[in-house]
């Protein structure tokens, strides 16, 4: 038995597609009625409840989604089943009584290959492959856990960075929240999505948190990635390394991004944006 | 004064010192790992994993404000100099558990054993480490110990035995509440880790470090670690902004990127 779960519908699909490729009986846990597994538990996704549902299926493999909540649930399931655990895997192969997986290590500096004994618990991000629809037995299962939600602030879900073709990404070197408008103007001029590093999103709130690119944010792969005032720490690079062309704008020629870009423009970020917009519009 | 007490009954509550256990990991500094002749050079300086410092800071603040204790636990590399940094930051004592290679499940098993014997009010971890980055340790320890877990907390507040936390679950933020004992993992945004003074560094040498060994039989074995490197052109455009921008636009048009 394989169990697939995610609080996110799209992520559930990519996990289900991977499960289907392994040709075993599949149980799913989701918030919505999605018809990609033999049976499906529909629940409002209290973590205690999901951990119970998944563990009770006695799976040989659990494939979770890659959201922060999914990873929290996955790790607990691994502990409860005393199972091998590998989150955010980018490749999975079944080899007899084991699984061989690949995932990023050392904050993005490395690609690690691991062998997992069975049972195993992994998580996967959203992907391109979609699962086949199938006859699904739906079971509703609600319940309350030990952690109470007092308040929920729905984030906006402002862009889909994962599928953006051009991305303008801002870092601390943009200077201020106020200055982000220059990057926005540049993004508008070239039809790009606007993204940012962790400090400008999660810490300082210059941009909404779902715009964060990197190890703990979104992994992106645009044709063109413009990094404005981003130093290029491993965790940032981990999220944009597979981009087509990388242009960096930095006043420091020796910033680590210099080693990881195709073009390094040594300039002030604001002046660069203004000049670009002027030329592209003129 | 009396009026104050009537309006804010909380002011009269006697806070009991909370005992906090904080897990931290000694890891190779990822910013120093370089690729040489197609291989990763892992022979670099070690440090406390970045966000584990935020967990230490939070543990020390709770200890200071409630008059309790903060005990550090580390598994794997037990480098003394790095452990002393945690002690300098205000941790009272460290349990240093050395092991050969272990997976996160093994680490969780070792820490849960300690936690059970110490029976603290709160166990803190960083949201993830800079080496394995599984974000799994906190949830696993909670599961073994049999208490609730709150992950990715960007702020926490204690009120007697009730803990309230703001969870950063991009793009959602949740305010959640549960009773102690509990396990919490904290984000890098929860606080700014203090830089110990010279005096704190000197005094840390007197604080106890208990060493132990743990024999792990990992369920996940690490077969190989290859560089994840994408070769880039690395063309530097330097000079007057008008000129370099002109050059860049030409280059991007030629590449078909604009
Ligand atoms: C576990 C973990 C996960 C993480 N996940 C992520 C993640 O997902 N995404 C992420 O981005 N980070 C992540 N980080 C943080 C990461 O390590 C770096 O701290 C962060 O990426 C740095 O952001 P930055 O480049 O914007 O800022 P800085 O490192 O401060 O760089 C600013 C750059 O701007 C340049 N600059 C300054 N002023 C100007 C100017 N006027 N004109 C031009 N250039 C200028 C500077 O030379 C510098 O290079 C993570 C860290 C950890 C520990």
Coordinates of C-alpha atoms and ligand atoms in Angstrom, one line a residue:
Chain A
X1 CA 0.0 0.0 0.0
X2 CA 1.2 3.5 -0.9
X3 CA -0.3 6.5 0.9
X4 CA -0.3 9.9 -0.8
X5 CA -1.2 13.1 1.0
X6 CA -1.0 16.8 0.7
X7 CA -3.0 19.8 2.0
X8 CA -2.4 21.3 -1.5
X9 CA -4.5 20.0 -4.4
X10 CA -1.8 20.5 -7.1
X11 CA 0.9 19.0 -4.9
X12 CA -1.4 16.0 -4.2
X13 CA -1.6 15.5 -7.9
X14 CA 2.2 15.3 -8.4
X15 CA 2.5 12.9 -5.4
X16 CA -0.3 10.8 -6.8
X17 CA 1.3 10.7 -10.3
X18 CA 4.5 9.3 -8.7
X19 CA 2.5 6.8 -6.7
X20 CA 0.7 5.6 -9.8
X21 CA 4.0 5.0 -11.6
X22 CA 4.8 2.4 -9.0
X23 CA 1.8 0.2 -9.7
X24 CA 0.5 -0.5 -6.2
X25 CA -2.8 0.0 -4.3
X26 CA -3.0 3.7 -3.3
X27 CA -4.8 5.5 -0.5
X28 CA -4.9 9.3 -0.4
X29 CA -5.5 12.0 2.1
X30 CA -6.6 15.4 0.9
X31 CA -8.8 18.4 1.6
X32 CA -10.8 18.0 -1.6
X33 CA -12.4 15.1 -3.5
X34 CA -9.6 14.2 -5.9
X35 CA -10.0 11.0 -7.9
X36 CA -6.5 9.7 -8.3
X37 CA -6.3 7.0 -5.7
X38 CA -8.1 3.8 -4.9
X39 CA -9.5 5.3 -1.8
X40 CA -9.4 8.8 -0.4
X41 CA -9.8 10.2 3.0
X42 CA -11.2 13.8 2.8
X43 CA -10.4 15.8 5.9
X44 CA -9.8 19.4 6.9
X45 CA -6.2 18.4 7.6
X46 CA -5.6 18.7 11.3
X47 CA -2.1 17.4 11.6
X48 CA -2.8 14.9 14.4
X49 CA -5.7 13.5 12.4
X50 CA -3.7 13.1 9.2
X51 CA -0.8 11.5 11.0
X52 CA -3.2 8.9 12.4
X53 CA -4.9 8.2 9.1
X54 CA -1.7 7.8 7.2
X55 CA 0.0 5.6 9.8
X56 CA -3.0 3.3 10.2
X57 CA -2.7 2.2 6.6
X58 CA 0.6 0.4 7.3
X59 CA 2.1 1.7 4.1
X60 CA 5.3 0.5 2.5
X61 CA 5.7 4.0 1.0
X62 CA 4.2 7.3 2.0
X63 CA 4.5 10.2 -0.5
X64 CA 3.6 13.6 1.0
X65 CA 3.4 17.0 -0.6
X66 CA 6.1 19.5 0.0
X67 CA 4.4 22.3 1.9
X68 CA 5.6 23.1 5.4
X69 CA 2.6 21.4 7.0
X70 CA 3.0 18.4 4.7
X71 CA 6.6 18.0 5.8
X72 CA 5.6 18.3 9.5
X73 CA 3.1 15.5 9.0
X74 CA 5.5 13.4 7.0
X75 CA 8.2 13.5 9.6
X76 CA 5.8 12.5 12.3
X77 CA 4.5 9.6 10.2
X78 CA 8.1 8.5 9.7
X79 CA 8.7 8.5 13.5
X80 CA 5.5 6.6 14.2
X81 CA 6.3 3.9 11.6
X82 CA 10.0 4.0 12.4
X83 CA 10.4 4.5 8.7
X84 CA 13.3 6.0 6.6
X85 CA 12.6 9.6 5.9
X86 CA 13.7 11.8 3.0
X87 CA 11.7 15.0 2.2
X88 CA 11.8 17.1 -1.0
X89 CA 13.2 14.3 -3.2
X90 CA 13.8 15.1 -6.9
X91 CA 14.1 11.4 -8.0
X92 CA 12.9 8.1 -6.7
X93 CA 13.7 4.6 -7.9
X94 CA 12.4 1.3 -6.4
X95 CA 15.2 -1.2 -6.1
X96 CA 14.0 -4.5 -4.7
X97 CA 13.3 -4.0 -1.0
X98 CA 14.7 -0.5 -1.0
X99 CA 14.2 2.9 -2.6
X100 CA 17.0 5.1 -4.0
X101 CA 16.3 8.8 -3.8
X102 CA 18.0 12.0 -4.7
X103 CA 17.7 15.3 -2.9
X104 CA 19.5 18.5 -2.3
X105 CA 22.0 18.6 0.5
X106 CA 24.1 21.2 2.3
X107 CA 21.7 24.0 1.5
X108 CA 21.9 23.5 -2.2
X109 CA 25.6 23.0 -2.6
X110 CA 25.2 19.3 -3.2
X111 CA 22.9 16.6 -4.7
X112 CA 22.8 13.6 -2.3
X113 CA 21.8 10.1 -3.2
X114 CA 20.3 8.1 -0.4
X115 CA 19.1 4.5 0.0
X116 CA 15.9 4.1 2.1
X117 CA 14.8 0.8 3.7
X118 CA 11.1 0.0 3.6
X119 CA 8.8 1.4 4.8
X120 CA 9.8 4.8 3.7
X121 CA 8.3 8.3 3.9
X122 CA 9.2 10.9 1.3
X123 CA 7.8 14.3 0.1
X124 CA 7.8 15.7 -3.4
X125 CA 7.1 19.1 -4.8
X126 CA 4.7 20.1 -7.5
X127 CA 5.7 18.7 -10.9
X128 CA 4.8 18.5 -14.5
X129 CA 3.4 14.9 -14.5
X130 CA -0.3 14.5 -13.9
X131 CA -2.0 11.4 -12.6
X132 CA -4.8 9.4 -14.3
X133 CA -8.3 9.6 -12.9
X134 CA -9.6 6.5 -11.3
X135 CA -12.5 5.0 -9.4
X136 CA -12.1 6.4 -5.9
X137 CA -13.8 5.3 -2.7
X138 CA -14.3 8.5 -0.7
X139 CA -14.2 8.4 3.1
X140 CA -14.8 11.6 5.2
X141 CA -12.8 11.8 8.3
X142 CA -12.7 14.8 10.6
X143 CA -11.4 15.2 14.1
X144 CA -9.6 17.6 16.4
X145 CA -6.0 17.4 17.4
X146 CA -4.1 18.8 20.4
X147 CA -3.1 22.1 18.8
X148 CA -6.0 24.6 18.4
X149 CA -6.1 27.1 15.6
X150 CA -7.0 30.4 17.1
X151 CA -6.7 32.5 14.0
X152 CA -5.9 31.9 10.4
X153 CA -4.7 34.6 8.0
X154 CA -5.0 33.4 4.5
X155 CA -2.1 34.5 2.4
X156 CA -2.8 35.9 -1.0
X157 CA -1.2 33.3 -3.2
X158 CA -0.1 36.2 -5.4
X159 CA 1.8 34.6 -8.2
X160 CA 2.8 31.2 -9.7
X161 CA 6.6 31.7 -9.7
X162 CA 7.1 28.0 -10.6
X163 CA 5.8 28.6 -14.1
X164 CA 7.1 32.2 -14.7
X165 CA 9.2 32.6 -17.9
X166 CA 11.0 35.7 -16.7
X167 CA 11.7 36.6 -13.1
X168 CA 13.0 39.9 -11.6
X169 CA 14.1 39.0 -8.1
X170 CA 15.1 41.6 -5.4
X171 CA 17.4 41.2 -2.4
X172 CA 18.5 43.4 0.5
X173 CA 20.6 45.4 -2.0
X174 CA 17.4 47.0 -3.3
X175 CA 17.8 49.3 -0.3
X176 CA 14.2 49.7 0.9
X177 CA 10.6 48.7 0.5
X178 CA 10.0 52.0 -1.3
X179 CA 12.7 51.1 -3.9
X180 CA 10.9 47.9 -4.8
X181 CA 8.7 49.9 -7.1
X182 CA 11.7 50.4 -9.5
X183 CA 12.1 46.6 -9.8
X184 CA 8.3 46.3 -10.3
X185 CA 8.5 48.8 -13.2
X186 CA 11.3 46.8 -14.7
X187 CA 9.4 43.6 -14.3
X188 CA 6.3 45.2 -16.0
X189 CA 8.5 46.4 -18.9
X190 CA 9.8 42.9 -19.7
X191 CA 6.7 40.9 -18.7
X192 CA 8.4 39.4 -15.6
X193 CA 7.1 38.1 -12.3
X194 CA 8.5 39.9 -9.2
X195 CA 10.2 37.7 -6.6
X196 CA 12.6 38.1 -3.7
X197 CA 15.1 36.7 -1.3
X198 CA 14.1 35.4 2.1
X199 CA 15.1 38.6 4.0
X200 CA 13.0 40.8 1.8
X201 CA 10.0 38.5 1.9
X202 CA 9.9 36.6 5.2
X203 CA 11.8 39.0 7.3
X204 CA 11.2 42.5 6.1
X205 CA 8.0 42.1 4.2
X206 CA 8.9 44.2 1.2
X207 CA 7.1 41.5 -0.8
X208 CA 4.5 38.9 0.2
X209 CA 6.0 35.7 1.6
X210 CA 4.9 33.5 -1.3
X211 CA 7.3 35.4 -3.6
X212 CA 10.3 33.9 -1.8
X213 CA 12.7 32.1 -4.1
X214 CA 15.1 29.5 -2.6
X215 CA 15.6 26.4 -0.5
X216 CA 12.8 27.3 1.9
X217 CA 10.8 29.1 -0.7
X218 CA 9.8 28.3 -4.3
X219 CA 12.1 26.6 -6.7
X220 CA 12.0 28.4 -10.0
X221 CA 13.3 27.7 -13.5
X222 CA 12.6 30.7 -15.8
X223 CA 14.3 31.4 -19.1
X224 CA 15.7 34.6 -17.6
X225 CA 16.4 35.3 -13.9
X226 CA 17.4 38.8 -12.9
X227 CA 18.9 39.0 -9.4
X228 CA 18.9 42.6 -8.1
X229 CA 21.0 43.1 -5.0
X230 CA 21.1 39.5 -4.1
X231 CA 24.4 38.2 -2.6
X232 CA 23.9 34.6 -3.8
X233 CA 24.0 32.6 -0.6
X234 CA 23.6 28.8 -1.1
X235 CA 20.0 28.8 0.1
X236 CA 19.0 31.4 -2.5
X237 CA 21.0 29.7 -5.3
X238 CA 19.2 26.4 -4.5
X239 CA 16.0 27.9 -5.7
X240 CA 17.1 29.3 -9.0
X241 CA 20.2 27.4 -10.1
X242 CA 18.3 25.7 -13.0
X243 CA 17.2 28.9 -14.6
X244 CA 18.1 29.5 -18.2
X245 CA 20.1 32.7 -18.2
X246 CA 21.1 34.4 -14.9
X247 CA 21.8 38.1 -14.7
X248 CA 23.0 39.6 -11.5
X249 CA 23.2 43.3 -10.5
X250 CA 25.4 44.0 -7.6
X251 CA 27.7 46.7 -6.5
X252 CA 30.1 44.1 -5.1
X253 CA 32.0 42.3 -7.9
X254 CA 33.0 39.6 -5.4
X255 CA 29.6 38.7 -4.1
X256 CA 29.1 34.9 -4.4
X257 CA 26.4 35.5 -7.1
X258 CA 29.3 36.5 -9.4
X259 CA 30.3 32.9 -9.7
X260 CA 26.8 31.8 -10.4
X261 CA 25.5 34.1 -13.1
X262 CA 26.0 34.6 -16.8
X263 CA 26.2 38.4 -16.7
X264 CA 27.2 40.4 -13.7
X265 CA 26.3 44.1 -14.0
X266 CA 28.3 46.0 -11.5
X267 CA 25.9 48.8 -10.6
X268 CA 23.4 50.3 -8.1
X269 CA 20.1 48.4 -8.2
X270 CA 17.9 51.4 -8.4
X271 CA 20.0 53.2 -11.1
X272 CA 20.0 49.9 -13.0
X273 CA 16.2 49.5 -13.0
X274 CA 15.7 53.2 -14.0
X275 CA 18.1 52.9 -16.9
X276 CA 16.7 49.6 -18.1
X277 CA 13.1 50.9 -18.1
X278 CA 14.2 54.1 -19.9
X279 CA 16.0 52.1 -22.6
X280 CA 13.4 49.5 -23.1
X281 CA 10.6 52.0 -23.3
X282 CA 12.5 54.5 -25.5
Chain B
X1 CA -1.6 49.4 42.3
X2 CA -4.5 47.4 43.8
X3 CA -6.6 48.6 40.8
X4 CA -4.0 47.2 38.5
X5 CA -4.1 43.9 40.1
X6 CA -7.8 43.7 39.8
X7 CA -7.8 44.7 36.2
X8 CA -4.8 42.5 35.3
X9 CA -5.1 39.4 37.4
X10 CA -2.1 38.1 35.4
X11 CA 0.2 40.4 37.3
X12 CA -0.3 38.4 40.5
X13 CA 0.4 35.0 39.0
X14 CA 3.7 33.6 40.2
X15 CA 5.6 32.3 37.2
X16 CA 7.3 29.1 37.7
X17 CA 10.7 28.7 36.0
X18 CA 10.3 26.8 32.8
X19 CA 12.8 24.2 31.8
X20 CA 13.7 24.3 28.2
X21 CA 15.7 21.9 26.1
X22 CA 17.1 23.2 22.9
X23 CA 18.5 21.0 20.2
X24 CA 21.3 22.4 18.0
X25 CA 23.5 20.8 15.4
X26 CA 27.2 21.3 14.6
X27 CA 27.5 21.5 10.8
X28 CA 30.0 22.3 8.1
X29 CA 29.7 26.0 7.2
X30 CA 27.8 25.6 3.8
X31 CA 29.1 29.0 2.6
X32 CA 32.7 27.6 2.7
X33 CA 32.0 24.4 0.9
X34 CA 33.7 24.7 -2.5
X35 CA 33.9 22.4 -5.6
X36 CA 37.4 21.4 -6.6
X37 CA 38.1 19.1 -9.5
X38 CA 34.5 18.0 -9.6
X39 CA 34.4 17.1 -5.9
X40 CA 33.0 18.8 -2.9
X41 CA 35.6 20.0 -0.4
X42 CA 33.9 19.3 2.9
X43 CA 37.0 20.0 5.0
X44 CA 35.7 23.4 6.2
X45 CA 35.1 25.1 9.5
X46 CA 32.0 24.0 11.5
X47 CA 29.4 26.2 13.1
X48 CA 26.0 26.0 14.9
X49 CA 23.5 25.5 12.1
X50 CA 22.1 29.0 11.3
X51 CA 18.5 28.8 12.6
X52 CA 19.5 26.6 15.6
X53 CA 21.0 29.8 16.9
X54 CA 17.5 31.3 16.8
X55 CA 16.3 28.3 18.8
X56 CA 19.1 28.8 21.4
X57 CA 18.3 32.5 21.6
X58 CA 14.6 31.8 22.2
X59 CA 15.4 29.2 24.8
X60 CA 17.7 31.6 26.7
X61 CA 15.1 34.3 26.6
X62 CA 12.4 32.0 28.0
X63 CA 14.8 30.8 30.7
X64 CA 15.7 34.4 31.6
X65 CA 12.1 35.7 31.8
X66 CA 10.8 32.8 33.8
X67 CA 13.9 32.0 35.9
X68 CA 14.2 28.4 34.6
X69 CA 16.9 26.5 32.9
X70 CA 18.0 26.0 29.3
X71 CA 19.7 22.8 28.5
X72 CA 21.3 22.2 25.0
X73 CA 21.4 18.8 23.3
X74 CA 23.6 18.2 20.2
X75 CA 24.0 14.9 18.3
X76 CA 26.7 14.1 15.8
X77 CA 29.8 16.3 15.6
X78 CA 30.5 17.4 19.2
X79 CA 33.1 20.0 18.4
X80 CA 33.9 21.7 21.8
X81 CA 34.5 25.2 20.5
X82 CA 31.1 25.2 18.8
X83 CA 29.4 23.8 21.9
X84 CA 31.0 26.6 23.9
X85 CA 29.4 29.1 21.6
X86 CA 25.9 27.8 22.7
X87 CA 27.0 27.9 26.4
X88 CA 28.3 31.5 25.9
X89 CA 24.9 32.5 24.5
X90 CA 23.3 31.5 27.8
X91 CA 22.6 27.8 27.7
X92 CA 23.3 26.4 31.2
X93 CA 24.6 23.0 30.2
X94 CA 25.0 20.8 27.1
X95 CA 24.5 17.1 26.5
X96 CA 26.8 16.2 23.7
X97 CA 26.0 12.9 22.0
X98 CA 28.5 11.6 19.6
X99 CA 27.6 9.2 16.8
X100 CA 28.8 7.9 13.5
X101 CA 26.6 8.7 10.5
X102 CA 23.0 8.8 11.5
X103 CA 19.8 9.9 9.8
X104 CA 17.3 12.3 11.3
X105 CA 15.3 9.4 12.7
X106 CA 18.4 8.3 14.6
X107 CA 19.1 11.8 15.9
X108 CA 15.5 12.1 17.0
X109 CA 15.7 8.7 18.8
X110 CA 18.8 9.9 20.7
X111 CA 17.3 13.3 21.6
X112 CA 13.9 11.8 22.6
X113 CA 15.8 9.5 25.1
X114 CA 17.4 12.5 26.7
X115 CA 14.2 14.5 26.7
X116 CA 12.2 11.7 28.4
X117 CA 14.7 11.6 31.2
X118 CA 14.8 15.4 31.7
X119 CA 11.0 15.8 31.3
X120 CA 11.2 19.6 30.4
X121 CA 8.3 22.0 29.8
X122 CA 9.4 22.9 26.3
X123 CA 11.8 21.6 23.6
X124 CA 12.9 23.9 20.9
X125 CA 14.6 23.3 17.5
X126 CA 15.4 25.5 14.5
X127 CA 13.0 25.1 11.6
X128 CA 15.7 23.2 9.6
X129 CA 19.4 22.6 9.5
X130 CA 21.8 23.8 6.8
X131 CA 23.2 20.3 6.0
X132 CA 20.3 17.8 5.8
X133 CA 17.5 20.4 5.9
X134 CA 14.8 17.8 6.6
X135 CA 12.8 20.0 9.1
X136 CA 12.0 16.6 10.5
X137 CA 13.7 16.5 13.9
X138 CA 11.2 18.5 15.9
X139 CA 8.1 16.6 14.7
X140 CA 9.9 13.3 15.2
X141 CA 11.0 14.1 18.8
X142 CA 7.4 15.2 19.6
X143 CA 6.1 11.9 18.2
X144 CA 8.5 9.8 20.2
X145 CA 7.9 11.8 23.4
X146 CA 4.2 11.8 22.8
X147 CA 3.5 15.6 23.0
X148 CA 2.1 18.1 20.4
X149 CA 4.4 19.9 18.0
X150 CA 4.2 23.4 16.5
X151 CA 6.5 23.9 13.6
X152 CA 7.7 27.0 11.8
X153 CA 6.9 29.4 14.7
X154 CA 7.9 33.0 13.9
X155 CA 6.8 34.1 17.4
X156 CA 5.9 32.4 20.6
X157 CA 4.2 33.6 23.8
X158 CA 3.9 31.7 27.0
X159 CA 1.1 32.2 29.5
X160 CA 1.5 29.8 32.4
X161 CA 1.3 26.4 30.8
X162 CA -0.3 27.6 27.6
X163 CA 1.8 28.3 24.6
X164 CA 0.6 30.4 21.7
X165 CA 2.6 30.6 18.5
X166 CA 2.4 32.3 15.1
X167 CA 3.1 29.7 12.5
X168 CA 4.5 30.7 9.1
X169 CA 3.0 28.3 6.7
X170 CA 3.4 30.2 3.4
X171 CA 1.2 31.7 2.2
X172 CA -0.9 31.1 5.3
X173 CA -0.2 32.4 8.8
X174 CA -1.8 30.5 11.7
X175 CA -2.0 31.5 15.4
X176 CA -2.2 28.3 17.3
X177 CA -2.4 27.3 21.0
X178 CA -1.6 24.2 23.0
X179 CA -0.6 23.2 26.5
X180 CA 3.0 22.4 27.6
X181 CA 4.9 20.2 27.4
X182 CA 5.4 20.6 23.7
X183 CA 8.0 20.8 21.0
X184 CA 8.3 23.9 18.9
X185 CA 10.5 24.6 15.8
X186 CA 11.3 28.3 15.2
X187 CA 12.0 30.2 12.0
X188 CA 15.0 32.4 11.4
X189 CA 12.8 35.4 11.7
X190 CA 11.7 34.8 15.4
X191 CA 14.6 36.8 16.9
X192 CA 18.1 38.0 16.4
X193 CA 20.6 35.7 18.1
X194 CA 22.8 37.5 20.6
X195 CA 26.5 37.8 20.2
X196 CA 28.1 36.7 23.4
X197 CA 30.3 39.1 25.3
X198 CA 33.9 38.3 26.1
X199 CA 32.9 37.7 29.7
X200 CA 30.2 35.3 28.7
X201 CA 32.7 33.4 26.5
X202 CA 35.1 33.2 29.4
X203 CA 32.4 32.0 31.9
X204 CA 31.1 29.4 29.5
X205 CA 34.2 27.3 30.1
X206 CA 32.9 26.5 33.6
X207 CA 29.5 25.3 32.4
X208 CA 29.1 21.5 32.2
X209 CA 29.2 19.5 29.0
X210 CA 28.0 15.9 29.5
X211 CA 29.2 13.6 26.8
X212 CA 27.5 10.4 25.6
X213 CA 27.6 8.0 22.8
X214 CA 24.8 6.8 20.6
X215 CA 24.8 3.8 18.3
X216 CA 22.6 4.5 15.4
X217 CA 21.3 2.0 12.8
X218 CA 20.1 4.5 10.2
X219 CA 17.1 3.6 7.9
X220 CA 18.3 6.1 5.3
X221 CA 21.9 5.7 4.3
X222 CA 23.9 8.3 2.4
X223 CA 25.4 6.8 -0.7
X224 CA 27.0 9.8 -2.4
X225 CA 27.1 13.6 -2.3
X226 CA 27.9 15.2 -5.6
X227 CA 28.3 18.9 -6.4
X228 CA 25.1 20.6 -7.5
X229 CA 26.7 23.1 -9.8
X230 CA 25.5 24.8 -13.0
X231 CA 28.3 26.3 -15.1
X232 CA 27.7 29.9 -16.0
X233 CA 29.3 32.4 -18.4
X234 CA 30.3 34.8 -15.7
X235 CA 30.7 37.8 -17.9
X236 CA 31.3 41.0 -15.9
X237 CA 29.8 44.3 -17.2
X238 CA 31.5 47.2 -15.5
X239 CA 31.5 50.9 -16.2
X240 CA 28.9 53.7 -16.5
X241 CA 25.4 52.5 -15.8
X242 CA 24.1 53.8 -19.2
X243 CA 26.7 51.9 -21.0
X244 CA 26.5 48.6 -19.2
X245 CA 22.8 48.6 -19.4
X246 CA 23.0 49.1 -23.2
X247 CA 25.5 46.2 -23.4
X248 CA 23.3 44.0 -21.3
X249 CA 20.2 44.7 -23.4
X250 CA 22.1 43.8 -26.6
X251 CA 23.5 40.7 -25.0
X252 CA 20.1 39.6 -23.8
X253 CA 18.5 40.2 -27.2
X254 CA 21.2 38.2 -28.9
X255 CA 20.6 35.3 -26.4
X256 CA 16.9 35.6 -27.3
X257 CA 16.1 36.2 -23.6
X258 CA 14.3 39.4 -24.1
Ligands
LIG1 C1 17.9 27.1 6.4 C2 17.9 28.4 5.6 C3 17.1 28.5 4.6 C4 17.1 29.7 3.8 N1 16.3 29.8 2.7 C5 16.4 30.9 1.9 C6 15.6 31.0 0.7 O1 14.7 30.1 0.5 N2 15.8 32.1 0.0 C7 16.7 33.0 0.2 O2 16.8 34.0 -0.5 N3 17.4 33.0 1.3 C8 17.3 31.9 2.2 N4 18.1 31.8 3.3 C9 18.9 33.0 3.7 C10 20.2 33.1 2.9 O3 21.2 32.3 3.6 C11 20.7 34.5 2.8 O4 20.8 35.1 4.1 C12 19.8 35.4 1.9 O5 19.6 34.8 0.7 C13 20.5 36.7 1.7 O6 19.5 37.6 1.1 P1 20.0 38.8 0.2 O7 20.9 38.3 -0.9 O8 18.8 39.5 -0.2 O9 20.8 39.7 1.2 P2 22.4 40.0 1.4 O10 23.1 38.7 1.6 O11 22.4 41.0 2.5 O12 22.9 40.6 0.1 C14 22.6 41.8 -0.4 C15 23.5 42.1 -1.6 O13 23.1 43.3 -2.2 C16 24.3 44.0 -2.6 N5 24.0 45.4 -2.6 C17 23.8 46.2 -1.5 N6 23.4 47.4 -1.8 C18 23.4 47.5 -3.2 C19 23.1 48.5 -4.1 N7 22.7 49.7 -3.8 N8 23.2 48.1 -5.4 C20 23.6 46.9 -5.8 N9 23.8 45.9 -5.0 C21 23.7 46.2 -3.7 C22 25.4 43.6 -1.6 O14 26.6 43.7 -2.2 C23 25.0 42.1 -1.4 O15 25.6 41.3 -2.3 C24 18.0 30.7 4.1 C25 18.9 30.5 5.2 C26 18.9 29.4 5.9 C27 19.8 29.2 7.1

